[in-house]
GROMACS .gro file of N, CA and C in nm:
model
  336
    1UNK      N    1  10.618  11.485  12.800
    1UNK     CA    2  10.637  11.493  12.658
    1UNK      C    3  10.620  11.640  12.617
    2UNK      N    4  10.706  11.673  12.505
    2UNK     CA    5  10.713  11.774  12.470
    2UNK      C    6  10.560  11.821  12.423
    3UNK      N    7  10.492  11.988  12.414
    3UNK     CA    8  10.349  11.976  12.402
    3UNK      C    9  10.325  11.970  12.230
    4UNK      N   10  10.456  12.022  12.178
    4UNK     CA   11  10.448  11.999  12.006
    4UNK      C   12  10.430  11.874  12.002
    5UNK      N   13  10.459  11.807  12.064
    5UNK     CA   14  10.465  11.621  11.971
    5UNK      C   15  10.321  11.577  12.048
    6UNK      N   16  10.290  11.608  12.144
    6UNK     CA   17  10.143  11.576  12.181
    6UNK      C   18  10.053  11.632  12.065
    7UNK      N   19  10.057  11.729  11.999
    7UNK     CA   20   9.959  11.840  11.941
    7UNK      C   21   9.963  11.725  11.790
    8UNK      N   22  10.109  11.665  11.789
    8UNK     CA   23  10.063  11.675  11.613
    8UNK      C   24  10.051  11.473  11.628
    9UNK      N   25   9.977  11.438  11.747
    9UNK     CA   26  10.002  11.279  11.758
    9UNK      C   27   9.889  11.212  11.620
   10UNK      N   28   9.781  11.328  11.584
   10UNK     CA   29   9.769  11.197  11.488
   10UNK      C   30   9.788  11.228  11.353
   11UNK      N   31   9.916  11.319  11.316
   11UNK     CA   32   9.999  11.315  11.198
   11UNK      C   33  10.134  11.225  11.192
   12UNK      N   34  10.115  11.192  11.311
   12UNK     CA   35  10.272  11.149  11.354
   12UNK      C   36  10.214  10.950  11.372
   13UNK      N   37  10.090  10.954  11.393
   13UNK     CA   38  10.016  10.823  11.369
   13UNK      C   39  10.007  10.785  11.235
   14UNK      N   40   9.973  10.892  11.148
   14UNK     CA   41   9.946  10.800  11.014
   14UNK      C   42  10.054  10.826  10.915
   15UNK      N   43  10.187  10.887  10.979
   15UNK     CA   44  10.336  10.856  10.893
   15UNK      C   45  10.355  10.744  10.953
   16UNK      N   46  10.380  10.684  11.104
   16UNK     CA   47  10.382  10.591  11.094
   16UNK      C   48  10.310  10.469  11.065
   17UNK      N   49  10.193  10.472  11.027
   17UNK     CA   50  10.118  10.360  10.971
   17UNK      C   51  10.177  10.371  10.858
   18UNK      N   52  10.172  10.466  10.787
   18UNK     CA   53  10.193  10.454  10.616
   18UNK      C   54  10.346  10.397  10.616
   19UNK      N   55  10.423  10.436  10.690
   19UNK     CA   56  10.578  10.378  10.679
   19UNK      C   57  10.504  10.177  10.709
   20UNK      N   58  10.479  10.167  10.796
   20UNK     CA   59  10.423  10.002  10.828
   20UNK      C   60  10.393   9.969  10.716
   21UNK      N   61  10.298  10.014  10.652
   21UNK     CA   62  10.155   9.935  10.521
   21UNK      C   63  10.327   9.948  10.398
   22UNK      N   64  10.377  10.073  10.396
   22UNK     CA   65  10.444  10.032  10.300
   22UNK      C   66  10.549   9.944  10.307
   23UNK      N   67  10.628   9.922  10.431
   23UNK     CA   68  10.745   9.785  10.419
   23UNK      C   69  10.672   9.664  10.399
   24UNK      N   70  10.534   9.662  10.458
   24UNK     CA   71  10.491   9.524  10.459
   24UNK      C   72  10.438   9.478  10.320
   25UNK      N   73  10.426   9.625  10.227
   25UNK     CA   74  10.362   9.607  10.140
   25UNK      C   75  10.466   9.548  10.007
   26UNK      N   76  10.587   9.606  10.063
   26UNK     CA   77  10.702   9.552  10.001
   26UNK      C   78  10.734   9.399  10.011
   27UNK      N   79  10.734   9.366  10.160
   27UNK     CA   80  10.778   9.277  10.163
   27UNK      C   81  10.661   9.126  10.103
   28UNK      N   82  10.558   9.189  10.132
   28UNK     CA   83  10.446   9.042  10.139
   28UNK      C   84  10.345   9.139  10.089
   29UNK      N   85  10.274   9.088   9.945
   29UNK     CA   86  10.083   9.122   9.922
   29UNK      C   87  10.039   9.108  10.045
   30UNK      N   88  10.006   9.234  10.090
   30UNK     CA   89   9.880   9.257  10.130
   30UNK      C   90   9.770   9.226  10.115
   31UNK      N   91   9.729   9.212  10.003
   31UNK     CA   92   9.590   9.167   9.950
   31UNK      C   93   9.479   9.303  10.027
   32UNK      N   94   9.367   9.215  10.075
   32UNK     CA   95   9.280   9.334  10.153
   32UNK      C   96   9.334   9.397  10.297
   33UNK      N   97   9.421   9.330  10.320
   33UNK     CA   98   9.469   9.402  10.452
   33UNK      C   99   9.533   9.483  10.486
   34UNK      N  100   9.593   9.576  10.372
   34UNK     CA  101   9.640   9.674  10.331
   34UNK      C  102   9.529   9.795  10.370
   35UNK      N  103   9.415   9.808  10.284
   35UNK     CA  104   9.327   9.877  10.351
   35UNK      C  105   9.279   9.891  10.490
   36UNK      N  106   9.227   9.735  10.539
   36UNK     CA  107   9.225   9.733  10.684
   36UNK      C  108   9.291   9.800  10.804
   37UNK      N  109   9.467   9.792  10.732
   37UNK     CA  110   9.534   9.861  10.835
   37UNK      C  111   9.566   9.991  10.845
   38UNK      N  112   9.480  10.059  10.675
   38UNK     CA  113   9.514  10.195  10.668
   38UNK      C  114   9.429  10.256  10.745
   39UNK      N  115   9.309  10.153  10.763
   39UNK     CA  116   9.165  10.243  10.805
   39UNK      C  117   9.193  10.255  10.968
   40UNK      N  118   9.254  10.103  10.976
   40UNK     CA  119   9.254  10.125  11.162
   40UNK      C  120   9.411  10.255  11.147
   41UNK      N  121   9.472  10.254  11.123
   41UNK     CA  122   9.555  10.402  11.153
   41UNK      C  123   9.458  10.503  11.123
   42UNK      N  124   9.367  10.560  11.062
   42UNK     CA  125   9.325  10.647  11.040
   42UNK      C  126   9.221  10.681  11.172
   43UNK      N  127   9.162  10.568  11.163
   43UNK     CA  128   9.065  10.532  11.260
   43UNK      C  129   9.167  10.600  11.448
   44UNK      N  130   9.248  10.554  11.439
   44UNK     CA  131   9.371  10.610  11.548
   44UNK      C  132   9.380  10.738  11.602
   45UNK      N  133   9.423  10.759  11.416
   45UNK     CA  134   9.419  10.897  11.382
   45UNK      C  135   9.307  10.972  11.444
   46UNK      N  136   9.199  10.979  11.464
   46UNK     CA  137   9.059  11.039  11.458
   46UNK      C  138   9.061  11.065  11.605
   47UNK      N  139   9.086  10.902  11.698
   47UNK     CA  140   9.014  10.897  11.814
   47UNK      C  141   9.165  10.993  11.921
   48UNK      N  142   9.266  11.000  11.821
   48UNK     CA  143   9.383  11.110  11.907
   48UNK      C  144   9.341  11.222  11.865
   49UNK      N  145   9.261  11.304  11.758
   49UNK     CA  146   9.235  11.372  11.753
   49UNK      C  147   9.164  11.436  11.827
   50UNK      N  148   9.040  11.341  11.877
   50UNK     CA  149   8.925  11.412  11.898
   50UNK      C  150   8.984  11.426  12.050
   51UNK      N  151   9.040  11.278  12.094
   51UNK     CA  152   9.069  11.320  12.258
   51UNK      C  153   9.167  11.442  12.238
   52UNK      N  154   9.221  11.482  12.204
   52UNK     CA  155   9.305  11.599  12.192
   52UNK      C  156   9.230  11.743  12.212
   53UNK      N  157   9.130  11.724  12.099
   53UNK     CA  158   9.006  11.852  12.114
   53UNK      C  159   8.959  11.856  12.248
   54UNK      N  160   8.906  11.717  12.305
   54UNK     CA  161   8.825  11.704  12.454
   54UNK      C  162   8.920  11.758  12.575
   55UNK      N  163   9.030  11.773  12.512
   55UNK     CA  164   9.090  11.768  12.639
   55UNK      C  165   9.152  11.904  12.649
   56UNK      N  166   9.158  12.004  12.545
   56UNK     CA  167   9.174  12.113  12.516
   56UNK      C  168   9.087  12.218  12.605
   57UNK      N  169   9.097  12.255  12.740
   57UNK     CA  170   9.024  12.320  12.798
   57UNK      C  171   8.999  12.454  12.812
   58UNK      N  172   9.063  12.533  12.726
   58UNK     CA  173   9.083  12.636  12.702
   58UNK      C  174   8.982  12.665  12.615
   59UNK      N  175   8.917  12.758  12.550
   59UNK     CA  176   8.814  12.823  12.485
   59UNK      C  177   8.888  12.855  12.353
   60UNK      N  178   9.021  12.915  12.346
   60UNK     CA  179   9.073  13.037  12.273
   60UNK      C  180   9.196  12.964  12.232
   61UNK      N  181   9.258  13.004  12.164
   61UNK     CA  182   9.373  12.957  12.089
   61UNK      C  183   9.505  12.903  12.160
   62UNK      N  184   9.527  12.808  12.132
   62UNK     CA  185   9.665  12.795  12.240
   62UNK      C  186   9.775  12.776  12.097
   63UNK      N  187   9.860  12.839  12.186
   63UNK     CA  188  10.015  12.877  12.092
   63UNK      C  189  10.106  12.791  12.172
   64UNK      N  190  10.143  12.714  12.078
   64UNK     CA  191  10.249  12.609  12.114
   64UNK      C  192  10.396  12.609  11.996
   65UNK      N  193  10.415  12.674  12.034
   65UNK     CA  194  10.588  12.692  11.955
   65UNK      C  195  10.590  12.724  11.794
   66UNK      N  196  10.493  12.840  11.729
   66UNK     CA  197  10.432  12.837  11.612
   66UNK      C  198  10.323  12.773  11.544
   67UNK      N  199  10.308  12.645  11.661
   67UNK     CA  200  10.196  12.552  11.606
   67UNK      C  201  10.036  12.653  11.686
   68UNK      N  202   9.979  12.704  11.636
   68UNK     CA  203   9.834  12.716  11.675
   68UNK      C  204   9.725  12.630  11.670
   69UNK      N  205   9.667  12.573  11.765
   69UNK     CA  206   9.559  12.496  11.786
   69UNK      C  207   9.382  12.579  11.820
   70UNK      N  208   9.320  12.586  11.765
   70UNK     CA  209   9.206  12.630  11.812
   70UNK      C  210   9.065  12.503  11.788
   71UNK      N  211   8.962  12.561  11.814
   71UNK     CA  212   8.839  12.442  11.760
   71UNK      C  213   8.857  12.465  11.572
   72UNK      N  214   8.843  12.548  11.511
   72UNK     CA  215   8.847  12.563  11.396
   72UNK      C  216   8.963  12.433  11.371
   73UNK      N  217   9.108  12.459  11.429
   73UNK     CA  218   9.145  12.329  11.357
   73UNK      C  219   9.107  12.206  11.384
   74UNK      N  220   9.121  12.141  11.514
   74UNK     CA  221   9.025  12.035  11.560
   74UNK      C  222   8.933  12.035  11.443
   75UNK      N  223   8.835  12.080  11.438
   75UNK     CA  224   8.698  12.092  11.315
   75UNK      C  225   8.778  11.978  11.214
   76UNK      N  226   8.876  12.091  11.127
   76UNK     CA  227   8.876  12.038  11.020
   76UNK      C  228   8.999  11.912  11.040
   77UNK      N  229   9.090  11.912  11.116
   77UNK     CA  230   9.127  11.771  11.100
   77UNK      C  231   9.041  11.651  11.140
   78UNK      N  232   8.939  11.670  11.219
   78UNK     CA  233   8.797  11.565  11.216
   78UNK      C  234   8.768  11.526  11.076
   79UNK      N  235   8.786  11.655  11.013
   79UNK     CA  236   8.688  11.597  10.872
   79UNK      C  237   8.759  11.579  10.797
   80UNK      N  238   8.890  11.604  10.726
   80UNK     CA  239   8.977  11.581  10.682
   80UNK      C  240   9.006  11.411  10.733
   81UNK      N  241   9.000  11.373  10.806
   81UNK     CA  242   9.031  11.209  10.862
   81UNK      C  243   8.906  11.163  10.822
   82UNK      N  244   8.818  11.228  10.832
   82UNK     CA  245   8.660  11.122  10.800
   82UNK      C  246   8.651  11.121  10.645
   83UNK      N  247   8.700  11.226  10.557
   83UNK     CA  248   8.699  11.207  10.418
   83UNK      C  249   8.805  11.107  10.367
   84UNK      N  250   8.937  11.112  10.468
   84UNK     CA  251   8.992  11.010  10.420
   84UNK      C  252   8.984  10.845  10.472
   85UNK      N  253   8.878  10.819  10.545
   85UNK     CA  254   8.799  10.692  10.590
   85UNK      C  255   8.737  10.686  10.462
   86UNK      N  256   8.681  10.768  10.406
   86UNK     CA  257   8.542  10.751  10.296
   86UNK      C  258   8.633  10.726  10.151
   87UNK      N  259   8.784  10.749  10.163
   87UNK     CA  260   8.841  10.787  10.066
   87UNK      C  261   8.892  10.633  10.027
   88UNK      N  262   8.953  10.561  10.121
   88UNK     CA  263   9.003  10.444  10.149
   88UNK      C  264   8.875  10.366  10.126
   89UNK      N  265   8.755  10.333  10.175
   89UNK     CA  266   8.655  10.294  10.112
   89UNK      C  267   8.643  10.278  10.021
   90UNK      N  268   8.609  10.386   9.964
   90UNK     CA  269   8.594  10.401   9.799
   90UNK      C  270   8.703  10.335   9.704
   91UNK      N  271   8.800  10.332   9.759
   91UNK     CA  272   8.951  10.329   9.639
   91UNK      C  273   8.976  10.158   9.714
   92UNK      N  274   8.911  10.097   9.773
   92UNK     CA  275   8.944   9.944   9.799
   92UNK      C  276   8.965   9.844   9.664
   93UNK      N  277   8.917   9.869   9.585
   93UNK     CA  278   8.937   9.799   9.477
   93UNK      C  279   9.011   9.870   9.366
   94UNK      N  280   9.058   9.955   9.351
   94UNK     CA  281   9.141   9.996   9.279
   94UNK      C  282   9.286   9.962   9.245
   95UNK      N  283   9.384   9.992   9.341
   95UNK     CA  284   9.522   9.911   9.309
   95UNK      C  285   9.502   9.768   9.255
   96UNK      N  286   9.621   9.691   9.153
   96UNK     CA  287   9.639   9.570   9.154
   96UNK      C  288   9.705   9.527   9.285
   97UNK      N  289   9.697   9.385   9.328
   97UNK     CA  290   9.707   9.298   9.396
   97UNK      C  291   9.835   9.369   9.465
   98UNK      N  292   9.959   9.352   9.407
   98UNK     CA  293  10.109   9.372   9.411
   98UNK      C  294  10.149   9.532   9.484
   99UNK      N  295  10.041   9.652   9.402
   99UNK     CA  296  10.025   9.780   9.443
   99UNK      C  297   9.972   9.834   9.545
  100UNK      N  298   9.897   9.749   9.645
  100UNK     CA  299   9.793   9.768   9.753
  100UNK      C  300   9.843   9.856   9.871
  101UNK      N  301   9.999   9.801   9.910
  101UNK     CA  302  10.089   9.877   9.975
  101UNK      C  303  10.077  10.006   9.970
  102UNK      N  304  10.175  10.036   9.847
  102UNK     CA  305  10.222  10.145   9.817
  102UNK      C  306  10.072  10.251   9.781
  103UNK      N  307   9.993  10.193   9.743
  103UNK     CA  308   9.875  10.353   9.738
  103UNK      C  309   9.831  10.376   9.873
  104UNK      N  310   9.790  10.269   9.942
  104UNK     CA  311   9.731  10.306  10.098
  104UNK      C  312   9.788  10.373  10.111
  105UNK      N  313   9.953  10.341  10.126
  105UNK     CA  314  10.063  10.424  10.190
  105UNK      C  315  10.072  10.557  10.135
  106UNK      N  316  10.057  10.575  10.061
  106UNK     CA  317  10.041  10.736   9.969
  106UNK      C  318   9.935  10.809  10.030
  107UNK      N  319   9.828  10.702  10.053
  107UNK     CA  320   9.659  10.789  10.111
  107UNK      C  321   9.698  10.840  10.236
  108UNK      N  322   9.760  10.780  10.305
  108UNK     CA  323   9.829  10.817  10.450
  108UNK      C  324   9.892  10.967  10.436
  109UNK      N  325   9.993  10.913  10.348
  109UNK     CA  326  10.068  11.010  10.344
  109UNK      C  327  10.011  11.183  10.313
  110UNK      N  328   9.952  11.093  10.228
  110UNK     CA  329   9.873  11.256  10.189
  110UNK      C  330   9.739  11.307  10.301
  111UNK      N  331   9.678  11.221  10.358
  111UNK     CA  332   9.635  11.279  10.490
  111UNK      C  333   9.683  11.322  10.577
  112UNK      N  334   9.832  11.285  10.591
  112UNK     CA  335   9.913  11.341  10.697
  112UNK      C  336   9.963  11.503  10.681
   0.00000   0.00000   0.00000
């Protein structure tokens, strides 16, 4: 696999979750499981992240086709995914019934 599409696997995880939560959200209420499935993509999200960092054996910056990876970013896409675990939490009761889809799917989106 190309090493760009390895680097960006858990942005490329939670477009595709958010594309999922939103057809399904179209097609059938979600109800609470809308959240559930945003959290386990996110949750995805995190554990490709971090194996990504672990596996990063290099010390120093690796340059991959304009994309730069160092610990600094690792860092903050850790926390950036853990605020948006806390974010999805928090906002569980917010949408109506009908809307549950489409905001998860937005929270995604905008974590991505």
């Amino acid at each position: 696999m190309h090493p760009l599409i390895e680097q960006l696997y858990p942005e490329i995880i939670l477009l595709v979750g958010a594309s999922l939560i939103l057809l399904l959200g179209s097609v059938r209420a979600l109800g609470q499981g809308a959240m559930l499935w945003a959290l386990l993509f996110v949750g995805g999200a995190m554990i490709a992240a971090y194996s990504l960092a672990r596996s990063q054996t290099e010390g120093g910056m690796a340059a991959v086709s304009e994309l730069q990876t160092g610990p600094l970013v690792w860092y903050a896409r850790l926390v950036t995914l853990s605020v948006g675990a806390l974010i999805l939490l928090a906002n569980r009761h917010v949408p109506r019934e009908g809307e549950r889809g489409e905001f998860f799917a937005l929270i995604l989106v905008s974590l991505a």
